[in-house]
mmCIF file of C-alpha atoms in Angstrom:
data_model
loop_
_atom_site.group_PDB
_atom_site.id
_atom_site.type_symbol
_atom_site.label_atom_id
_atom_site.label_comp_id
_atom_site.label_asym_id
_atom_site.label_seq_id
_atom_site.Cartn_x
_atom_site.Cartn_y
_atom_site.Cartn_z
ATOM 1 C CA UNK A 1 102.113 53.479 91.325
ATOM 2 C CA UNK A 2 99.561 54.446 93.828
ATOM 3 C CA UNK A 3 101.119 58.052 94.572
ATOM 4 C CA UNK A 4 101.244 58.279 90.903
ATOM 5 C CA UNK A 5 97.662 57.695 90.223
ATOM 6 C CA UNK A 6 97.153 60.099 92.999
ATOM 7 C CA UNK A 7 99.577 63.257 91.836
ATOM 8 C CA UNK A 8 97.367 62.583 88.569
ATOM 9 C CA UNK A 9 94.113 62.390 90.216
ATOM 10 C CA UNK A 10 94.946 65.734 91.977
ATOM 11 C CA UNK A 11 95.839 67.802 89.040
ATOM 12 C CA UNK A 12 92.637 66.844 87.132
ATOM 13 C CA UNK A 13 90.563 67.898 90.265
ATOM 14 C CA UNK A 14 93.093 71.302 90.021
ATOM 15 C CA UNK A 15 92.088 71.740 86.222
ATOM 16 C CA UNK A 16 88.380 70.831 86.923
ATOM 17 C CA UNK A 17 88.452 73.153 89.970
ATOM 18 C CA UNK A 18 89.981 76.365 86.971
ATOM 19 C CA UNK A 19 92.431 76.613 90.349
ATOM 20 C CA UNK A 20 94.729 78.190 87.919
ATOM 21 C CA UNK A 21 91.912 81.129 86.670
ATOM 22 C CA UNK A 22 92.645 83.482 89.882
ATOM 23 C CA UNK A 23 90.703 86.282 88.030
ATOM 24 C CA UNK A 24 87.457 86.672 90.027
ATOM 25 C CA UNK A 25 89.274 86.005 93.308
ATOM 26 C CA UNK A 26 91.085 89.021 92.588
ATOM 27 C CA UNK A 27 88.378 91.452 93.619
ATOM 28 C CA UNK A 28 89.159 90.787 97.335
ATOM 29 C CA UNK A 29 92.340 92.655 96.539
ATOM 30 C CA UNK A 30 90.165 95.680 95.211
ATOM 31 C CA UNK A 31 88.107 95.035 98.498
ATOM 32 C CA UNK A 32 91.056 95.458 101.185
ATOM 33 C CA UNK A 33 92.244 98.789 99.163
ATOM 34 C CA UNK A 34 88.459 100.623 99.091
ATOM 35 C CA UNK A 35 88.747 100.013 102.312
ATOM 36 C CA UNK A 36 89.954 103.211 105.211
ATOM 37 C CA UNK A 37 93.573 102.436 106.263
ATOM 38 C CA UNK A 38 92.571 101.803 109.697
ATOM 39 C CA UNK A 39 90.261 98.651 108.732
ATOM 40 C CA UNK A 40 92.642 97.137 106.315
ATOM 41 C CA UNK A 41 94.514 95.116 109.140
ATOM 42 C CA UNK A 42 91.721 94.824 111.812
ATOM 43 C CA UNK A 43 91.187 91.180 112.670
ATOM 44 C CA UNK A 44 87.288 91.114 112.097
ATOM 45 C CA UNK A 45 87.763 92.344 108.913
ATOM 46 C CA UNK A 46 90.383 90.206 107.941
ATOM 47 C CA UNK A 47 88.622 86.616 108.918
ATOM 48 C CA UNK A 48 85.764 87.525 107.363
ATOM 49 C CA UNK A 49 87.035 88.375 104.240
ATOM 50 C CA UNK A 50 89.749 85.565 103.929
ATOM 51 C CA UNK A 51 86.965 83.124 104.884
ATOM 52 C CA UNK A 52 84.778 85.089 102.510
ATOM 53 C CA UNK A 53 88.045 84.119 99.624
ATOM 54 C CA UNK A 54 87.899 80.825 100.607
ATOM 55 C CA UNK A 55 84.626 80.202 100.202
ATOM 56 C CA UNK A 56 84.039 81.532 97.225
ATOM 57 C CA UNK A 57 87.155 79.397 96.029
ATOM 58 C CA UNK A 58 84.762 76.624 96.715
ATOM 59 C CA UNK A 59 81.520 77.809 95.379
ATOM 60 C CA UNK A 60 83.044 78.710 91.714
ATOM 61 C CA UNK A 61 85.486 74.940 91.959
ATOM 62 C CA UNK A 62 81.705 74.029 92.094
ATOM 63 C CA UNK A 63 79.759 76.106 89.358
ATOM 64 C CA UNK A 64 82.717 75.319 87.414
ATOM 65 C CA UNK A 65 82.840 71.254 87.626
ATOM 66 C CA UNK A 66 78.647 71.108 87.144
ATOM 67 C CA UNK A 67 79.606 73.322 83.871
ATOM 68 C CA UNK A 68 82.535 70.991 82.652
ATOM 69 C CA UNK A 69 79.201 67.891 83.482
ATOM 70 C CA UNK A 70 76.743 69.827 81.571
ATOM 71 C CA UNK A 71 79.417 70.510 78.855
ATOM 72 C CA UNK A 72 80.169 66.971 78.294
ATOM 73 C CA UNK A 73 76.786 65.898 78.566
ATOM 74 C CA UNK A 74 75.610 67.871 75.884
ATOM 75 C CA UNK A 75 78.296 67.288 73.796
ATOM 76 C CA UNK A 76 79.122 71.142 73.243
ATOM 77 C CA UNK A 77 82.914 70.352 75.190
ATOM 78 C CA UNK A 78 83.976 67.445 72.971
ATOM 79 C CA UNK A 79 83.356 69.755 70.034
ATOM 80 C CA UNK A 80 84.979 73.092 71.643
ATOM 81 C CA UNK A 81 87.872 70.632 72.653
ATOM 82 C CA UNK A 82 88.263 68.480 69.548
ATOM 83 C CA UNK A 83 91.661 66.757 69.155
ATOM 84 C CA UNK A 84 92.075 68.404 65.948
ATOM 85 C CA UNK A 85 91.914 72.445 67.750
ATOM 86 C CA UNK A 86 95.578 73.100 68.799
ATOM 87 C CA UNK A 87 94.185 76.278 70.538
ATOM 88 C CA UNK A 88 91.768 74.378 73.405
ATOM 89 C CA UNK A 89 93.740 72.335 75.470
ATOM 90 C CA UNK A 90 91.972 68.878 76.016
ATOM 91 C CA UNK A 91 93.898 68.351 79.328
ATOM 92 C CA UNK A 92 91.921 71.780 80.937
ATOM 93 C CA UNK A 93 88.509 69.346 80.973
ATOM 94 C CA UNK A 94 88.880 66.457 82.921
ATOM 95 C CA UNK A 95 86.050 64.444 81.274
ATOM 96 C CA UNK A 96 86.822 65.454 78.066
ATOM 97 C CA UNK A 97 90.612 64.357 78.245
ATOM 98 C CA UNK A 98 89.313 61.308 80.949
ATOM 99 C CA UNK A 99 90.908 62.084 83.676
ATOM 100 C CA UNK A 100 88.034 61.908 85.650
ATOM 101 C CA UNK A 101 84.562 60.399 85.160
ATOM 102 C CA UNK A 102 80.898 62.060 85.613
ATOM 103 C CA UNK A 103 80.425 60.472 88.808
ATOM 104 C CA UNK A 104 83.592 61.926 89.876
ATOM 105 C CA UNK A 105 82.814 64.794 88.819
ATOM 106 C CA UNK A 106 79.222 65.191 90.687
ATOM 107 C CA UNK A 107 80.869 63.937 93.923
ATOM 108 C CA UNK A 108 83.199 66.689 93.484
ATOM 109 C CA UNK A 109 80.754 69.780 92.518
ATOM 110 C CA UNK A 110 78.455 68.822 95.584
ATOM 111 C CA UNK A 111 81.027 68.146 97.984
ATOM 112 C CA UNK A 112 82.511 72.117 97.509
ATOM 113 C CA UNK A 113 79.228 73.338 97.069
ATOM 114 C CA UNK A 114 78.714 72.012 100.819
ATOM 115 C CA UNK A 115 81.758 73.250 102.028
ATOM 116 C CA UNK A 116 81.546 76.782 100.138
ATOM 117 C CA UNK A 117 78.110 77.410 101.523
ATOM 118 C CA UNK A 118 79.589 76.857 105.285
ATOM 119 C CA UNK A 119 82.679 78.961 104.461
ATOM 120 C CA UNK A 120 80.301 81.972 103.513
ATOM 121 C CA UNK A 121 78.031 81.606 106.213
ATOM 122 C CA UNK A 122 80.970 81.694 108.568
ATOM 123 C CA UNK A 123 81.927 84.738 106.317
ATOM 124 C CA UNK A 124 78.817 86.293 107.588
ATOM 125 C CA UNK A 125 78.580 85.152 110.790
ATOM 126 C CA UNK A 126 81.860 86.791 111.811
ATOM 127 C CA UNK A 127 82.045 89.808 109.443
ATOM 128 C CA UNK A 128 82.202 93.240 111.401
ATOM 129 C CA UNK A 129 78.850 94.002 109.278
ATOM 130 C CA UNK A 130 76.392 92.167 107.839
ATOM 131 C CA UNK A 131 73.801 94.941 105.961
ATOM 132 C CA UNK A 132 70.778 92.918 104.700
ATOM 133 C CA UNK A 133 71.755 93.920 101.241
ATOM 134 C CA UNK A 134 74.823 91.788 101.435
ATOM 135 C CA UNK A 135 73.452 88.649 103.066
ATOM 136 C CA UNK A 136 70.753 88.909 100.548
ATOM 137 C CA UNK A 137 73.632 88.982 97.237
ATOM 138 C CA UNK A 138 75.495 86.740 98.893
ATOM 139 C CA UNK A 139 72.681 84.258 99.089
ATOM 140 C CA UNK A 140 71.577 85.322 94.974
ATOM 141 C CA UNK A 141 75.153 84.650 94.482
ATOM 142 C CA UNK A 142 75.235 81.383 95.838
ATOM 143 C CA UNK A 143 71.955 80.274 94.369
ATOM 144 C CA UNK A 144 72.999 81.401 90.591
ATOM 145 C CA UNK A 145 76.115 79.915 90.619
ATOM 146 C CA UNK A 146 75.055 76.421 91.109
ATOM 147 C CA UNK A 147 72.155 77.392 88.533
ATOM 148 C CA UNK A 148 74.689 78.673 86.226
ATOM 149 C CA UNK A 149 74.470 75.801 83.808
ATOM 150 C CA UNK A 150 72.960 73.060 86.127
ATOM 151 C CA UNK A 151 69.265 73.028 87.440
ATOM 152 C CA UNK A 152 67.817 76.077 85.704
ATOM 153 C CA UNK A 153 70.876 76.104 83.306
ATOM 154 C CA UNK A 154 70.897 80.109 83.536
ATOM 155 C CA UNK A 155 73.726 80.081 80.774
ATOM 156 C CA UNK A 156 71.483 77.844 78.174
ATOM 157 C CA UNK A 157 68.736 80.430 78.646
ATOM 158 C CA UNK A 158 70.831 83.593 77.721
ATOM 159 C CA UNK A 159 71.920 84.862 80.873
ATOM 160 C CA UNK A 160 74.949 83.612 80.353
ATOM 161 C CA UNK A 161 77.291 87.037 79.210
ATOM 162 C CA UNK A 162 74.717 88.630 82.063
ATOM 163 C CA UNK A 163 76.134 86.277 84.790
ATOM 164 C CA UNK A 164 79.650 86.524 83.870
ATOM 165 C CA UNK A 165 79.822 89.985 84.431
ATOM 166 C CA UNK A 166 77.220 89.687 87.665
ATOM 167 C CA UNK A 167 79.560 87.207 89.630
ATOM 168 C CA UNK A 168 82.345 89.754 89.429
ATOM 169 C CA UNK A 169 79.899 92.499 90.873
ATOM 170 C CA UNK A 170 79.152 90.556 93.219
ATOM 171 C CA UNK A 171 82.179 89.345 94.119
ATOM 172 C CA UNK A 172 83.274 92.790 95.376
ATOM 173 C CA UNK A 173 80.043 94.306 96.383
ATOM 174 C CA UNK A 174 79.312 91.267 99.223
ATOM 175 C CA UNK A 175 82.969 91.032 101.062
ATOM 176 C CA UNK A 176 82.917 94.791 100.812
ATOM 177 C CA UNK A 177 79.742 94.941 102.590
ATOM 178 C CA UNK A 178 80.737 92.491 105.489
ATOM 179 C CA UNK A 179 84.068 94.453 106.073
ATOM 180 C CA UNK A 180 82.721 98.413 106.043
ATOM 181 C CA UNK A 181 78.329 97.808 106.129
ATOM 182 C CA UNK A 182 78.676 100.748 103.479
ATOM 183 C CA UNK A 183 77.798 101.430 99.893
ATOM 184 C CA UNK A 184 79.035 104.016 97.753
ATOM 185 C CA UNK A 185 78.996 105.016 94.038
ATOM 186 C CA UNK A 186 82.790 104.831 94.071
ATOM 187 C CA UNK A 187 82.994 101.243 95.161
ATOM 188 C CA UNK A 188 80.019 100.238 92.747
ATOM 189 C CA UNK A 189 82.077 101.469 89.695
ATOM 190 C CA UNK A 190 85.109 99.393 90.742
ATOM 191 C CA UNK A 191 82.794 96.582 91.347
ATOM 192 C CA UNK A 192 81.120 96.631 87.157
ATOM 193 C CA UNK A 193 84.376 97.509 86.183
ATOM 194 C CA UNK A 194 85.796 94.186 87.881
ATOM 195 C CA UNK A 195 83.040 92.478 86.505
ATOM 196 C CA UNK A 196 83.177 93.427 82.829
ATOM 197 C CA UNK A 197 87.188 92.130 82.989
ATOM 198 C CA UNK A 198 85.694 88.573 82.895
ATOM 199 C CA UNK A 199 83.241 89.239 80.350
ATOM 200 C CA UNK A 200 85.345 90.719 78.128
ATOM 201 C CA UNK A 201 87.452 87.443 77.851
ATOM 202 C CA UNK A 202 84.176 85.409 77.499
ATOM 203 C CA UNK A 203 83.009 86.851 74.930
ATOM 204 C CA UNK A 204 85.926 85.971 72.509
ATOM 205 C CA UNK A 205 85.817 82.161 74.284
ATOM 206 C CA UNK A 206 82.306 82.429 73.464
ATOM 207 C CA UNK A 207 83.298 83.363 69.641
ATOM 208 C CA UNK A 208 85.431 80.364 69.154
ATOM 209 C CA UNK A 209 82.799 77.940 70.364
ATOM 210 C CA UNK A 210 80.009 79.302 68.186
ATOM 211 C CA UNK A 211 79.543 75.942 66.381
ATOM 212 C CA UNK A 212 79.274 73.722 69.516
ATOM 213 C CA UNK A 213 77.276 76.251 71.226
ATOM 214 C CA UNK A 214 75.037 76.360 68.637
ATOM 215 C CA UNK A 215 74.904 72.616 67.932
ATOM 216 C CA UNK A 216 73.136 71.988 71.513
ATOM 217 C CA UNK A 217 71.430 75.115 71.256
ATOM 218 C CA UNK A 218 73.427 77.472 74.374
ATOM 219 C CA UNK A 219 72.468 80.676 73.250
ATOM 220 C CA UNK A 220 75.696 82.958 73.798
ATOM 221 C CA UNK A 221 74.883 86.266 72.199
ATOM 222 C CA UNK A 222 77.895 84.804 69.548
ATOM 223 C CA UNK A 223 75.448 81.431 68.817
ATOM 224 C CA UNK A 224 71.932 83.381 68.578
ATOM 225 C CA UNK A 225 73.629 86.504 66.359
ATOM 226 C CA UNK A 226 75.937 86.573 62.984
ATOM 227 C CA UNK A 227 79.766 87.252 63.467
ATOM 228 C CA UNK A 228 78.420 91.167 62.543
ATOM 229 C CA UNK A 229 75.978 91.395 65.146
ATOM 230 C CA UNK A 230 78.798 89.401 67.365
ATOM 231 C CA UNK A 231 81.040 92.348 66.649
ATOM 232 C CA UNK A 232 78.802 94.598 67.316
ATOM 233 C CA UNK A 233 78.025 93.411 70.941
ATOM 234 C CA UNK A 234 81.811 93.084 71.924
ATOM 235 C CA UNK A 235 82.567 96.522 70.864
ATOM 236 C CA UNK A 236 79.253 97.870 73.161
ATOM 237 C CA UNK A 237 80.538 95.724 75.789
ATOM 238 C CA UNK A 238 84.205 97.852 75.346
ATOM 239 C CA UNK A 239 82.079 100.538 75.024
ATOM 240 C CA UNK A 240 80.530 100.640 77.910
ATOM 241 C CA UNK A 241 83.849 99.770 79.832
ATOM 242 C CA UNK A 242 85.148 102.898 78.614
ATOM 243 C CA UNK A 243 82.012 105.108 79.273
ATOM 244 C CA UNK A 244 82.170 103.513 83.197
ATOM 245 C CA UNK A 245 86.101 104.634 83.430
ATOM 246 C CA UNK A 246 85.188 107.830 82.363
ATOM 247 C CA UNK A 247 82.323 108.397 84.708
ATOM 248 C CA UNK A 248 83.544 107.684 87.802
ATOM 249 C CA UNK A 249 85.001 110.722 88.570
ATOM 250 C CA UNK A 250 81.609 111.904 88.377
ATOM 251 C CA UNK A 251 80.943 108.871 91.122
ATOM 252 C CA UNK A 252 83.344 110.023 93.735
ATOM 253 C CA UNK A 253 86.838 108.733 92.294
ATOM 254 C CA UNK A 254 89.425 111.148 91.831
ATOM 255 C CA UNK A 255 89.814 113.518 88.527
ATOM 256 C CA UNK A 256 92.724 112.045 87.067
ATOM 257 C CA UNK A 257 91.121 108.277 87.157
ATOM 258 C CA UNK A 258 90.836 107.780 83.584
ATOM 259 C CA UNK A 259 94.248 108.816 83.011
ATOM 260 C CA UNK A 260 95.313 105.698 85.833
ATOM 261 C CA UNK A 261 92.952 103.409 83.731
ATOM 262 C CA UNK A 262 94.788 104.631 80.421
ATOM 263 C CA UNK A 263 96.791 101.113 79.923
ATOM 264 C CA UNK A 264 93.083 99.510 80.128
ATOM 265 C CA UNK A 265 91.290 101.714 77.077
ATOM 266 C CA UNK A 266 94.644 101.251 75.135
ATOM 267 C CA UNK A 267 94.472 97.586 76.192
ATOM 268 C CA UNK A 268 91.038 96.980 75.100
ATOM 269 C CA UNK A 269 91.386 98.511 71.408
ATOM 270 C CA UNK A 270 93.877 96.212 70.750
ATOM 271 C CA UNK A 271 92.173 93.285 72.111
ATOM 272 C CA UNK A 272 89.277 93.987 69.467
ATOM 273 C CA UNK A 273 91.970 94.477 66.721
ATOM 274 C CA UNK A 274 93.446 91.163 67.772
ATOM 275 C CA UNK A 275 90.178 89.343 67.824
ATOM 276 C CA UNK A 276 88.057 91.559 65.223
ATOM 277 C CA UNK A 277 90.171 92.346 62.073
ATOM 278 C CA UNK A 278 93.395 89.709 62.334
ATOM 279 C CA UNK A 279 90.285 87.111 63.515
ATOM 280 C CA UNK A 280 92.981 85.775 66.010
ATOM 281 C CA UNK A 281 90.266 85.194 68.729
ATOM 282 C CA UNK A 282 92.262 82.770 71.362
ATOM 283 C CA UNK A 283 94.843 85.406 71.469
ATOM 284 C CA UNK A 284 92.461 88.142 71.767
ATOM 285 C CA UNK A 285 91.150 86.712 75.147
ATOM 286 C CA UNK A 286 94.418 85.898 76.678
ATOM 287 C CA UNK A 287 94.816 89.230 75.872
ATOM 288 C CA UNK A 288 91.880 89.989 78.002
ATOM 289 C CA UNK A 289 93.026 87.916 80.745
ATOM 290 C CA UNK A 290 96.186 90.335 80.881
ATOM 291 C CA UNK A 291 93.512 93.406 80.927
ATOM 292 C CA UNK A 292 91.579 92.069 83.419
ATOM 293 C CA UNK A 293 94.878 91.712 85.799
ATOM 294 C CA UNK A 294 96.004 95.255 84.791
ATOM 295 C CA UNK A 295 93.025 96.951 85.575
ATOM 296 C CA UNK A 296 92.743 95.344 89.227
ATOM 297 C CA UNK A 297 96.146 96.384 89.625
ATOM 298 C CA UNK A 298 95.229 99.791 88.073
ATOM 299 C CA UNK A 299 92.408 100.083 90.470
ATOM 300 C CA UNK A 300 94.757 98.661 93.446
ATOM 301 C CA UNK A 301 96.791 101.895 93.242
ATOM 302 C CA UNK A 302 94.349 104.487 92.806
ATOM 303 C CA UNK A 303 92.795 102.939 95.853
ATOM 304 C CA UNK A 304 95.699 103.442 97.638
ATOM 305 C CA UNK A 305 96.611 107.065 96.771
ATOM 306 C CA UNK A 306 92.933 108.248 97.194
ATOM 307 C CA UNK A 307 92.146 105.973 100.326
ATOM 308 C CA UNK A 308 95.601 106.911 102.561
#
């Protein structure tokens, strides 16, 4: 009995924790291959960026439980995750489906914030470079993510497509930093082009839950607009994907890097077909999911080729 109140106790913490959601750890993978073949298997750069990954396994199992708190606090989960939806799975939030309880919960978001903050000052303490630039997002990052819908509640004051797309820049900009110390126009394209994969699964989450988020007043660019103006925002958001692909030759990627990003643009029209004229939304953003993962490994080759 008691190993089987643990094995359940330990998957709800997995759910709360979104252990399964690997998509923003993924950009230390896009790290390791911007970086010259000679630093990809030093030992400096290798601790620090694996403790960098682990910490930042931490800090989002954090910003992700004080969401799931906020969420049920407010109300605007129970809706999203009504019994009666057979596309939101109750069992993926914890206090929704009762696995857990808030104080649970709490204990939980405050105990990996703790141990996430360590892990990246350890990241920084031991990194072969540590440009002020980076300590300073790295801090931001840190900061933000616990605000992200507790304390300043950054997602219930319309940050919240903003910060979706933020966290994956800076997700590749910071262990990047503390591995090479450099910068470059190259590596800043990967890094918005990692961190419009999220947001362009968000923002079709974000156009299911329109009537929760709208009944406790979280103003997601789907709440605040009509499903028009909705549109109209995903497809600039696409937009402006494509637009990126196709200037970063111009940012010191190779000629032919649109053509490696080619399963991406074709990707992403379908994904707005899906969502946008068959209005099947929950299978539009799995189908971003799949983008996202096919554009890091898009970007993992090119890297490779152009960075040998």
């Amino acid at each position: 009995m008691t190993a089987t109140l643990a094995a359940t106790r330990g998957k709800a913490y997995f759910r709360l924790a979104k252990l399964d959601i690997v998509d923003y750890y993924l950009g230390v993978v896009v790290v390791w291959t911007l970086l010259a073949p000679a630093a990809r298997f030093d030992g400096g750069v290798l601790a620090s960026v694996g403790v960098f990954l682990l910490g930042e396994v931490f800090v989002i199992a954090a910003m992700v439980a004080l969401d799931d708190l906020t969420g049920y606090r407010d109300g605007s989960d129970i809706t999203n995750y009504s019994p009666d939806d057979p596309k939101r799975k109750r069992y993926r939030k914890p206090l929704v489906a009762g696995t857990l309880d808030e104080g649970q919960v709490l204990r939980f978001a405050w105990a990996t914030a703790v141990v996430g903050a360590a892990l990246w000052l350890t990241a920084i303490a031991i990194a072969p470079h540590r440009p002020l630039w980076t300590v300073v997002l790295i801090a931001v990052t840190y900061f933000f993510s616990l605000q992200y819908s507790w304390g300043v509640k950054l997602s219930y004051h319309g940050f919240q497509e903003f910060f979706i797309a933020a966290l994956g820049w800076a997700l590749v900009l910071a262990p990047y930093g503390l591995a090479s110390g450099e910068f470059t126009g190259f590596v800043l394209a990967q890094a918005l082009l990692f961190g419009l994969g999220p947001l362009l699964f968000g923002v079709y989450s974000n156009t299911n839950d329109v009537d929760g988020d709208r009944r406790v007043g979280r103003p997601t660019v789907a709440a605040l607009t009509s499903p028009r103006g909705n549109l109209y925002f995903v497809v600039a958001v696409s937009a402006a994907e494509f637009a990126l692909i196709f200037a970063v030759p111009a940012l010191g990627g190779p000629w032919w890097f649109p053509l490696a990003l080619l399963p991406t643009l074709v990707s992403r029209v379908r994904q707005l077909w899906l969502g946008f004229v068959r209005g099947d939304i929950m299978r539009a953003r799995k189908l971003g999911i799949h983008i996202h993962r096919i554009t890091v490994l898009s970007l993992v080759v090119v890297n490779l080729v152009v960075i040998a």
